[in-house]
Amino acid sequence: MKILVADEISEKGIAMLRSSGHEVDVKTGLKEDELASIIADYDAMIVRSATKATRKIIEASKKLKVIGRAGVGVDNIDLEAATEKGILVMNAPSGNIISTAELTIGLMFALARNIPQADRTMKEGKWEKKKLTGRQLTGKTLGIIGLGKVGTEVAKRAQGLGMVVIAYDPLISPELAVKLHVRLVSLDMLLAQSDFVTIHTTLTAQTKDMIGAEQLSKMKKSAFLINTARGGIVNEEALFNALNEKKIAGAALDVFVKEPPDDWKLAKLDNCIVTPHIGASTKEAQEEVGSEIAEQIDLYLSKGIVKNAVNLPAKLDPALMPYMELCNKLGLMAVQLAKKNVSSIEVKCSGEIAQKDTKILAASAVAGLLTPLVAEASVNLINALPLAKERGINVVHVTSEESPKYKNLIEVSVSSDGSRSCVAGTEIAEKGMRIVQLNNHSVEFEPKGTFLFIEHMDKPGMIGAVGTLLGKNGINIAHMDVARDKRGGPAVMILSLDEPAPAAVIEQLKDIPNLKDATQITL
């Protein structure tokens, strides 16, 4: 097979491909038109972050079977165009893990012992020993947000330093946490108890600004914050204010909302260490991702074995197509309803659809469940089930040809810490996707945007109380659905919002008499 290496990768990776009998051309720095003019000759292409695999290039290909990304992010590859063309896209997510974990530990040492400040003052000809008194790490508590592959490696190293490790990750099962000797806690508890907080989750709609002014105010004044994951998870303005006002002791950032940043004010603070996104910038990591993607491409071209794919360029049964997005949204809703650490997910497909091979629908639901918090990989139909297994989440797939009320029905149930959340949906003619069950309540609404799921007792004035509180906070209700089991009994409201409600407003809602719970869900 003929392979184009469009960005620099390790010689080891190139040698591996050639030794397997592939013809390899290394042509780096090519522009879009140049790539489009030669891509028709190649069966595979390898890129890093510099080369953009655009629709124009992909459509110009004649026999391209796979695009390999030597690294994690695939923003530079047009996945939609590749999928339409039947081209597999894969990445190499494992090669950067150790380097990122080690950088995190290094930044923790730098914060604890004032190493950058000590170096700077010495170079200025100053001997400020007394001012640079630091802290030891042994016996301190490290809070890890996101216990995926990088978070796990950080935990192991911190434990080796004699630190107490706690973690917040709704997708890690309690059993797996026990094996890792890590105590799972809520986010608020982690922030309050930790001497060091380190972030290892992905950037999604749910995790954007996850650490803002409210969360920073819950940290100890002596605590430090580290982010080597993604820019945008920490609100940079809120962090600047917290550091400037000494509300926390310090921070270390390797990632930023915009890279390089337009505003360098965080870099100018004495209690903030900044590095230019060097988490994966080690010789070993670069060699590892090159070798990893080369091995994966060889396996696919030679044996048809797929590893770390980020798309699914296969033709699906047309009867299943309308339910793919629905299942993904059901999984995404279920994990947000659960709130706690998920131990299992059951996907039940009922009705005429049960006569089809619905395993792919189960995979779509699991992908939705995992998407919010899996940092180290793009979750998709191919890798969803292995990722769930890796995190200790049991997946059950059930089918039944009986569906009394609907032609087809998909039910997704999630178990977490002894509780169970269930959401069900279907496709209704001329209406499209509809959610028809939330826990034990029959409902009907379109799953899109941001909405509030409010459980309450059926008492006069409940709708008015909720609407008034949201209105006072400038939050507009676009649509409302209500349901109850019986008069005066348990009831629910589903409120579609024009914009997300701040966490503080959600907490205010919970203080309304006869209101049992309020959960904001974003799709």
PDB file of N, CA and C in Angstrom, residues 40-121:
ATOM      1  N   ALA A  40      -4.656  11.392  -4.814  1.00  0.00           N
ATOM      2  CA  ALA A  40      -5.297  10.278  -5.530  1.00  0.00           C
ATOM      3  C   ALA A  40      -4.406   9.040  -5.611  1.00  0.00           C
ATOM      4  N   ASP A  41      -3.104   9.220  -5.418  1.00  0.00           N
ATOM      5  CA  ASP A  41      -2.166   8.094  -5.534  1.00  0.00           C
ATOM      6  C   ASP A  41      -2.039   7.274  -4.254  1.00  0.00           C
ATOM      7  N   TYR A  42      -2.648   7.735  -3.146  1.00  0.00           N
ATOM      8  CA  TYR A  42      -2.339   7.137  -1.842  1.00  0.00           C
ATOM      9  C   TYR A  42      -3.510   6.365  -1.223  1.00  0.00           C
ATOM     10  N   ASP A  43      -3.128   5.308  -0.505  1.00  0.00           N
ATOM     11  CA  ASP A  43      -4.096   4.489   0.233  1.00  0.00           C
ATOM     12  C   ASP A  43      -4.282   4.985   1.669  1.00  0.00           C
ATOM     13  N   ALA A  44      -3.285   5.693   2.188  1.00  0.00           N
ATOM     14  CA  ALA A  44      -3.344   6.179   3.573  1.00  0.00           C
ATOM     15  C   ALA A  44      -2.573   7.486   3.682  1.00  0.00           C
ATOM     16  N   MET A  45      -2.977   8.302   4.654  1.00  0.00           N
ATOM     17  CA  MET A  45      -2.281   9.562   4.908  1.00  0.00           C
ATOM     18  C   MET A  45      -2.119   9.737   6.417  1.00  0.00           C
ATOM     19  N   ILE A  46      -0.938  10.192   6.826  1.00  0.00           N
ATOM     20  CA  ILE A  46      -0.671  10.474   8.237  1.00  0.00           C
ATOM     21  C   ILE A  46      -0.432  11.968   8.402  1.00  0.00           C
ATOM     22  N   VAL A  47      -1.116  12.569   9.372  1.00  0.00           N
ATOM     23  CA  VAL A  47      -0.942  13.991   9.670  1.00  0.00           C
ATOM     24  C   VAL A  47      -0.726  14.168  11.169  1.00  0.00           C
ATOM     25  N   ARG A  48      -0.208  15.335  11.528  1.00  0.00           N
ATOM     26  CA  ARG A  48      -0.205  15.747  12.934  1.00  0.00           C
ATOM     27  C   ARG A  48      -1.187  16.907  13.032  1.00  0.00           C
ATOM     28  N   SER A  49      -0.768  18.058  13.547  1.00  0.00           N
ATOM     29  CA  SER A  49      -1.712  19.170  13.678  1.00  0.00           C
ATOM     30  C   SER A  49      -1.541  20.214  12.583  1.00  0.00           C
ATOM     31  N   ALA A  50      -0.391  20.228  11.899  1.00  0.00           N
ATOM     32  CA  ALA A  50      -0.125  21.274  10.913  1.00  0.00           C
ATOM     33  C   ALA A  50      -0.953  21.108   9.646  1.00  0.00           C
ATOM     34  N   THR A  51      -1.004  19.910   9.116  1.00  0.00           N
ATOM     35  CA  THR A  51      -1.728  19.662   7.864  1.00  0.00           C
ATOM     36  C   THR A  51      -3.225  19.545   8.112  1.00  0.00           C
ATOM     37  N   LYS A  52      -4.004  20.227   7.284  1.00  0.00           N
ATOM     38  CA  LYS A  52      -5.462  20.164   7.369  1.00  0.00           C
ATOM     39  C   LYS A  52      -5.980  19.207   6.296  1.00  0.00           C
ATOM     40  N   ALA A  53      -6.626  18.144   6.748  1.00  0.00           N
ATOM     41  CA  ALA A  53      -7.241  17.202   5.808  1.00  0.00           C
ATOM     42  C   ALA A  53      -8.642  17.714   5.498  1.00  0.00           C
ATOM     43  N   THR A  54      -8.733  18.626   4.542  1.00  0.00           N
ATOM     44  CA  THR A  54      -9.980  19.315   4.229  1.00  0.00           C
ATOM     45  C   THR A  54     -10.865  18.485   3.306  1.00  0.00           C
ATOM     46  N   ARG A  55     -12.100  18.950   3.154  1.00  0.00           N
ATOM     47  CA  ARG A  55     -13.032  18.282   2.244  1.00  0.00           C
ATOM     48  C   ARG A  55     -12.471  18.248   0.820  1.00  0.00           C
ATOM     49  N   LYS A  56     -11.838  19.333   0.404  1.00  0.00           N
ATOM     50  CA  LYS A  56     -11.276  19.396  -0.952  1.00  0.00           C
ATOM     51  C   LYS A  56     -10.247  18.287  -1.165  1.00  0.00           C
ATOM     52  N   ILE A  57      -9.388  18.083  -0.178  1.00  0.00           N
ATOM     53  CA  ILE A  57      -8.354  17.042  -0.281  1.00  0.00           C
ATOM     54  C   ILE A  57      -8.990  15.657  -0.269  1.00  0.00           C
ATOM     55  N   ILE A  58      -9.931  15.466   0.651  1.00  0.00           N
ATOM     56  CA  ILE A  58     -10.578  14.155   0.793  1.00  0.00           C
ATOM     57  C   ILE A  58     -11.362  13.789  -0.463  1.00  0.00           C
ATOM     58  N   GLU A  59     -12.078  14.757  -1.036  1.00  0.00           N
ATOM     59  CA  GLU A  59     -12.869  14.474  -2.237  1.00  0.00           C
ATOM     60  C   GLU A  59     -11.981  14.225  -3.454  1.00  0.00           C
ATOM     61  N   ALA A  60     -10.743  14.725  -3.400  1.00  0.00           N
ATOM     62  CA  ALA A  60      -9.810  14.496  -4.508  1.00  0.00           C
ATOM     63  C   ALA A  60      -9.174  13.110  -4.443  1.00  0.00           C
ATOM     64  N   SER A  61      -9.338  12.427  -3.327  1.00  0.00           N
ATOM     65  CA  SER A  61      -8.741  11.093  -3.182  1.00  0.00           C
ATOM     66  C   SER A  61      -9.512  10.072  -4.017  1.00  0.00           C
ATOM     67  N   LYS A  62      -8.801   9.045  -4.484  1.00  0.00           N
ATOM     68  CA  LYS A  62      -9.416   8.002  -5.297  1.00  0.00           C
ATOM     69  C   LYS A  62      -9.445   6.658  -4.579  1.00  0.00           C
ATOM     70  N   LYS A  63      -8.407   6.386  -3.803  1.00  0.00           N
ATOM     71  CA  LYS A  63      -8.321   5.084  -3.132  1.00  0.00           C
ATOM     72  C   LYS A  63      -7.932   5.208  -1.662  1.00  0.00           C
ATOM     73  N   LEU A  64      -8.059   6.405  -1.124  1.00  0.00           N
ATOM     74  CA  LEU A  64      -7.694   6.639   0.281  1.00  0.00           C
ATOM     75  C   LEU A  64      -8.612   5.835   1.202  1.00  0.00           C
ATOM     76  N   LYS A  65      -8.012   5.033   2.056  1.00  0.00           N
ATOM     77  CA  LYS A  65      -8.770   4.167   2.959  1.00  0.00           C
ATOM     78  C   LYS A  65      -8.746   4.647   4.403  1.00  0.00           C
ATOM     79  N   VAL A  66      -7.669   5.337   4.791  1.00  0.00           N
ATOM     80  CA  VAL A  66      -7.522   5.713   6.192  1.00  0.00           C
ATOM     81  C   VAL A  66      -6.671   6.976   6.321  1.00  0.00           C
ATOM     82  N   ILE A  67      -7.074   7.836   7.260  1.00  0.00           N
ATOM     83  CA  ILE A  67      -6.276   9.001   7.650  1.00  0.00           C
ATOM     84  C   ILE A  67      -5.884   8.805   9.106  1.00  0.00           C
ATOM     85  N   GLY A  68      -4.592   8.858   9.387  1.00  0.00           N
ATOM     86  CA  GLY A  68      -4.113   8.680  10.757  1.00  0.00           C
ATOM     87  C   GLY A  68      -3.627   9.988  11.338  1.00  0.00           C
ATOM     88  N   ARG A  69      -4.091  10.297  12.546  1.00  0.00           N
ATOM     89  CA  ARG A  69      -3.641  11.509  13.260  1.00  0.00           C
ATOM     90  C   ARG A  69      -2.644  11.093  14.332  1.00  0.00           C
ATOM     91  N   ALA A  70      -1.392  11.520  14.187  1.00  0.00           N
ATOM     92  CA  ALA A  70      -0.363  11.216  15.183  1.00  0.00           C
ATOM     93  C   ALA A  70      -0.548  12.159  16.367  1.00  0.00           C
ATOM     94  N   GLY A  71      -1.458  11.806  17.245  1.00  0.00           N
ATOM     95  CA  GLY A  71      -1.836  12.640  18.382  1.00  0.00           C
ATOM     96  C   GLY A  71      -3.292  12.401  18.704  1.00  0.00           C
ATOM     97  N   VAL A  72      -3.877  13.312  19.485  1.00  0.00           N
ATOM     98  CA  VAL A  72      -5.247  13.108  19.957  1.00  0.00           C
ATOM     99  C   VAL A  72      -6.275  13.875  19.135  1.00  0.00           C
ATOM    100  N   GLY A  73      -6.151  15.195  19.081  1.00  0.00           N
ATOM    101  CA  GLY A  73      -7.174  16.034  18.468  1.00  0.00           C
ATOM    102  C   GLY A  73      -7.307  15.815  16.973  1.00  0.00           C
ATOM    103  N   VAL A  74      -8.543  15.828  16.480  1.00  0.00           N
ATOM    104  CA  VAL A  74      -8.786  15.627  15.042  1.00  0.00           C
ATOM    105  C   VAL A  74      -9.537  16.817  14.445  1.00  0.00           C
ATOM    106  N   ASP A  75      -9.365  17.996  15.054  1.00  0.00           N
ATOM    107  CA  ASP A  75     -10.028  19.196  14.549  1.00  0.00           C
ATOM    108  C   ASP A  75      -9.547  19.566  13.150  1.00  0.00           C
ATOM    109  N   ASN A  76      -8.360  19.116  12.780  1.00  0.00           N
ATOM    110  CA  ASN A  76      -7.800  19.449  11.468  1.00  0.00           C
ATOM    111  C   ASN A  76      -8.202  18.465  10.373  1.00  0.00           C
ATOM    112  N   ILE A  77      -9.102  17.545  10.715  1.00  0.00           N
ATOM    113  CA  ILE A  77      -9.582  16.561   9.737  1.00  0.00           C
ATOM    114  C   ILE A  77     -11.086  16.722   9.567  1.00  0.00           C
ATOM    115  N   ASP A  78     -11.548  16.838   8.338  1.00  0.00           N
ATOM    116  CA  ASP A  78     -12.983  16.952   8.074  1.00  0.00           C
ATOM    117  C   ASP A  78     -13.603  15.559   8.210  1.00  0.00           C
ATOM    118  N   LEU A  79     -14.097  15.264   9.418  1.00  0.00           N
ATOM    119  CA  LEU A  79     -14.632  13.931   9.699  1.00  0.00           C
ATOM    120  C   LEU A  79     -15.869  13.625   8.868  1.00  0.00           C
ATOM    121  N   GLU A  80     -16.692  14.634   8.659  1.00  0.00           N
ATOM    122  CA  GLU A  80     -17.916  14.416   7.876  1.00  0.00           C
ATOM    123  C   GLU A  80     -17.577  14.010   6.451  1.00  0.00           C
ATOM    124  N   ALA A  81     -16.618  14.723   5.858  1.00  0.00           N
ATOM    125  CA  ALA A  81     -16.219  14.398   4.484  1.00  0.00           C
ATOM    126  C   ALA A  81     -15.585  13.014   4.416  1.00  0.00           C
ATOM    127  N   ALA A  82     -14.764  12.684   5.405  1.00  0.00           N
ATOM    128  CA  ALA A  82     -14.115  11.368   5.426  1.00  0.00           C
ATOM    129  C   ALA A  82     -15.142  10.254   5.564  1.00  0.00           C
ATOM    130  N   THR A  83     -16.120  10.458   6.434  1.00  0.00           N
ATOM    131  CA  THR A  83     -17.155   9.447   6.652  1.00  0.00           C
ATOM    132  C   THR A  83     -17.985   9.243   5.392  1.00  0.00           C
ATOM    133  N   GLU A  84     -18.352  10.349   4.735  1.00  0.00           N
ATOM    134  CA  GLU A  84     -19.126  10.259   3.501  1.00  0.00           C
ATOM    135  C   GLU A  84     -18.363   9.481   2.427  1.00  0.00           C
ATOM    136  N   LYS A  85     -17.057   9.628   2.424  1.00  0.00           N
ATOM    137  CA  LYS A  85     -16.209   8.992   1.406  1.00  0.00           C
ATOM    138  C   LYS A  85     -15.841   7.561   1.791  1.00  0.00           C
ATOM    139  N   GLY A  86     -16.225   7.144   3.004  1.00  0.00           N
ATOM    140  CA  GLY A  86     -15.902   5.799   3.459  1.00  0.00           C
ATOM    141  C   GLY A  86     -14.475   5.648   3.929  1.00  0.00           C
ATOM    142  N   ILE A  87     -13.871   6.759   4.375  1.00  0.00           N
ATOM    143  CA  ILE A  87     -12.477   6.753   4.827  1.00  0.00           C
ATOM    144  C   ILE A  87     -12.441   6.704   6.351  1.00  0.00           C
ATOM    145  N   LEU A  88     -11.722   5.749   6.881  1.00  0.00           N
ATOM    146  CA  LEU A  88     -11.579   5.622   8.326  1.00  0.00           C
ATOM    147  C   LEU A  88     -10.599   6.675   8.834  1.00  0.00           C
ATOM    148  N   VAL A  89     -10.942   7.300   9.949  1.00  0.00           N
ATOM    149  CA  VAL A  89     -10.037   8.247  10.612  1.00  0.00           C
ATOM    150  C   VAL A  89      -9.699   7.684  11.982  1.00  0.00           C
ATOM    151  N   MET A  90      -8.415   7.622  12.287  1.00  0.00           N
ATOM    152  CA  MET A  90      -7.997   7.123  13.598  1.00  0.00           C
ATOM    153  C   MET A  90      -6.962   8.066  14.200  1.00  0.00           C
ATOM    154  N   ASN A  91      -6.906   8.068  15.536  1.00  0.00           N
ATOM    155  CA  ASN A  91      -5.902   8.888  16.211  1.00  0.00           C
ATOM    156  C   ASN A  91      -5.026   8.011  17.094  1.00  0.00           C
ATOM    157  N   ALA A  92      -4.073   8.652  17.770  1.00  0.00           N
ATOM    158  CA  ALA A  92      -3.146   7.926  18.650  1.00  0.00           C
ATOM    159  C   ALA A  92      -3.199   8.566  20.032  1.00  0.00           C
ATOM    160  N   PRO A  93      -4.212   8.209  20.824  1.00  0.00           N
ATOM    161  CA  PRO A  93      -4.445   8.915  22.089  1.00  0.00           C
ATOM    162  C   PRO A  93      -3.540   8.507  23.237  1.00  0.00           C
ATOM    163  N   SER A  94      -2.855   7.379  23.116  1.00  0.00           N
ATOM    164  CA  SER A  94      -2.111   6.856  24.270  1.00  0.00           C
ATOM    165  C   SER A  94      -0.706   7.423  24.405  1.00  0.00           C
ATOM    166  N   GLY A  95      -0.115   7.858  23.293  1.00  0.00           N
ATOM    167  CA  GLY A  95       1.284   8.260  23.317  1.00  0.00           C
ATOM    168  C   GLY A  95       1.596   9.446  24.195  1.00  0.00           C
ATOM    169  N   ASN A  96       0.601  10.323  24.407  1.00  0.00           N
ATOM    170  CA  ASN A  96       0.839  11.550  25.168  1.00  0.00           C
ATOM    171  C   ASN A  96       0.558  11.407  26.658  1.00  0.00           C
ATOM    172  N   ILE A  97       0.025  10.283  27.064  1.00  0.00           N
ATOM    173  CA  ILE A  97      -0.502  10.155  28.427  1.00  0.00           C
ATOM    174  C   ILE A  97       0.569  10.359  29.491  1.00  0.00           C
ATOM    175  N   ILE A  98       1.670   9.633  29.397  1.00  0.00           N
ATOM    176  CA  ILE A  98       2.710   9.708  30.420  1.00  0.00           C
ATOM    177  C   ILE A  98       3.324  11.105  30.470  1.00  0.00           C
ATOM    178  N   SER A  99       3.598  11.686  29.302  1.00  0.00           N
ATOM    179  CA  SER A  99       4.205  13.017  29.268  1.00  0.00           C
ATOM    180  C   SER A  99       3.316  14.061  29.926  1.00  0.00           C
ATOM    181  N   THR A 100       2.014  13.987  29.671  1.00  0.00           N
ATOM    182  CA  THR A 100       1.090  14.942  30.286  1.00  0.00           C
ATOM    183  C   THR A 100       0.998  14.727  31.790  1.00  0.00           C
ATOM    184  N   ALA A 101       0.973  13.469  32.211  1.00  0.00           N
ATOM    185  CA  ALA A 101       0.929  13.172  33.646  1.00  0.00           C
ATOM    186  C   ALA A 101       2.186  13.675  34.345  1.00  0.00           C
ATOM    187  N   GLU A 102       3.338  13.472  33.714  1.00  0.00           N
ATOM    188  CA  GLU A 102       4.594  13.921  34.320  1.00  0.00           C
ATOM    189  C   GLU A 102       4.663  15.443  34.392  1.00  0.00           C
ATOM    190  N   LEU A 103       4.155  16.130  33.365  1.00  0.00           N
ATOM    191  CA  LEU A 103       4.129  17.594  33.419  1.00  0.00           C
ATOM    192  C   LEU A 103       3.275  18.062  34.588  1.00  0.00           C
ATOM    193  N   THR A 104       2.143  17.400  34.789  1.00  0.00           N
ATOM    194  CA  THR A 104       1.263  17.754  35.908  1.00  0.00           C
ATOM    195  C   THR A 104       2.002  17.646  37.236  1.00  0.00           C
ATOM    196  N   ILE A 105       2.717  16.546  37.435  1.00  0.00           N
ATOM    197  CA  ILE A 105       3.477  16.363  38.671  1.00  0.00           C
ATOM    198  C   ILE A 105       4.573  17.422  38.779  1.00  0.00           C
ATOM    199  N   GLY A 106       5.234  17.716  37.655  1.00  0.00           N
ATOM    200  CA  GLY A 106       6.275  18.740  37.657  1.00  0.00           C
ATOM    201  C   GLY A 106       5.735  20.104  38.046  1.00  0.00           C
ATOM    202  N   LEU A 107       4.576  20.455  37.517  1.00  0.00           N
ATOM    203  CA  LEU A 107       3.961  21.739  37.859  1.00  0.00           C
ATOM    204  C   LEU A 107       3.548  21.778  39.326  1.00  0.00           C
ATOM    205  N   MET A 108       3.132  20.631  39.851  1.00  0.00           N
ATOM    206  CA  MET A 108       2.766  20.564  41.267  1.00  0.00           C
ATOM    207  C   MET A 108       3.992  20.837  42.147  1.00  0.00           C
ATOM    208  N   PHE A 109       5.122  20.246  41.797  1.00  0.00           N
ATOM    209  CA  PHE A 109       6.365  20.522  42.522  1.00  0.00           C
ATOM    210  C   PHE A 109       6.738  22.001  42.409  1.00  0.00           C
ATOM    211  N   ALA A 110       6.619  22.545  41.193  1.00  0.00           N
ATOM    212  CA  ALA A 110       6.991  23.942  40.968  1.00  0.00           C
ATOM    213  C   ALA A 110       6.145  24.888  41.809  1.00  0.00           C
ATOM    214  N   LEU A 111       4.851  24.584  41.925  1.00  0.00           N
ATOM    215  CA  LEU A 111       3.963  25.401  42.750  1.00  0.00           C
ATOM    216  C   LEU A 111       4.307  25.267  44.229  1.00  0.00           C
ATOM    217  N   ALA A 112       4.516  24.028  44.663  1.00  0.00           N
ATOM    218  CA  ALA A 112       4.740  23.778  46.090  1.00  0.00           C
ATOM    219  C   ALA A 112       6.049  24.381  46.583  1.00  0.00           C
ATOM    220  N   ARG A 113       7.075  24.394  45.732  1.00  0.00           N
ATOM    221  CA  ARG A 113       8.399  24.838  46.170  1.00  0.00           C
ATOM    222  C   ARG A 113       8.828  26.173  45.556  1.00  0.00           C
ATOM    223  N   ASN A 114       7.921  26.877  44.894  1.00  0.00           N
ATOM    224  CA  ASN A 114       8.227  28.206  44.334  1.00  0.00           C
ATOM    225  C   ASN A 114       9.454  28.172  43.413  1.00  0.00           C
ATOM    226  N   ILE A 115       9.568  27.117  42.612  1.00  0.00           N
ATOM    227  CA  ILE A 115      10.770  26.941  41.794  1.00  0.00           C
ATOM    228  C   ILE A 115      10.941  28.047  40.741  1.00  0.00           C
ATOM    229  N   PRO A 116       9.902  28.442  39.990  1.00  0.00           N
ATOM    230  CA  PRO A 116      10.101  29.517  39.006  1.00  0.00           C
ATOM    231  C   PRO A 116      10.522  30.835  39.660  1.00  0.00           C
ATOM    232  N   GLN A 117       9.913  31.149  40.816  1.00  0.00           N
ATOM    233  CA  GLN A 117      10.253  32.389  41.508  1.00  0.00           C
ATOM    234  C   GLN A 117      11.693  32.353  42.018  1.00  0.00           C
ATOM    235  N   ALA A 118      12.109  31.189  42.524  1.00  0.00           N
ATOM    236  CA  ALA A 118      13.476  31.050  43.023  1.00  0.00           C
ATOM    237  C   ALA A 118      14.485  31.237  41.892  1.00  0.00           C
ATOM    238  N   ASP A 119      14.208  30.645  40.748  1.00  0.00           N
ATOM    239  CA  ASP A 119      15.095  30.775  39.593  1.00  0.00           C
ATOM    240  C   ASP A 119      15.172  32.228  39.129  1.00  0.00           C
ATOM    241  N   ARG A 120      14.009  32.870  39.045  1.00  0.00           N
ATOM    242  CA  ARG A 120      13.971  34.245  38.551  1.00  0.00           C
ATOM    243  C   ARG A 120      14.733  35.206  39.462  1.00  0.00           C
ATOM    244  N   THR A 121      14.505  35.097  40.767  1.00  0.00           N
ATOM    245  CA  THR A 121      15.166  36.026  41.696  1.00  0.00           C
ATOM    246  C   THR A 121      16.675  35.786  41.749  1.00  0.00           C
TER     247      THR A 121
END
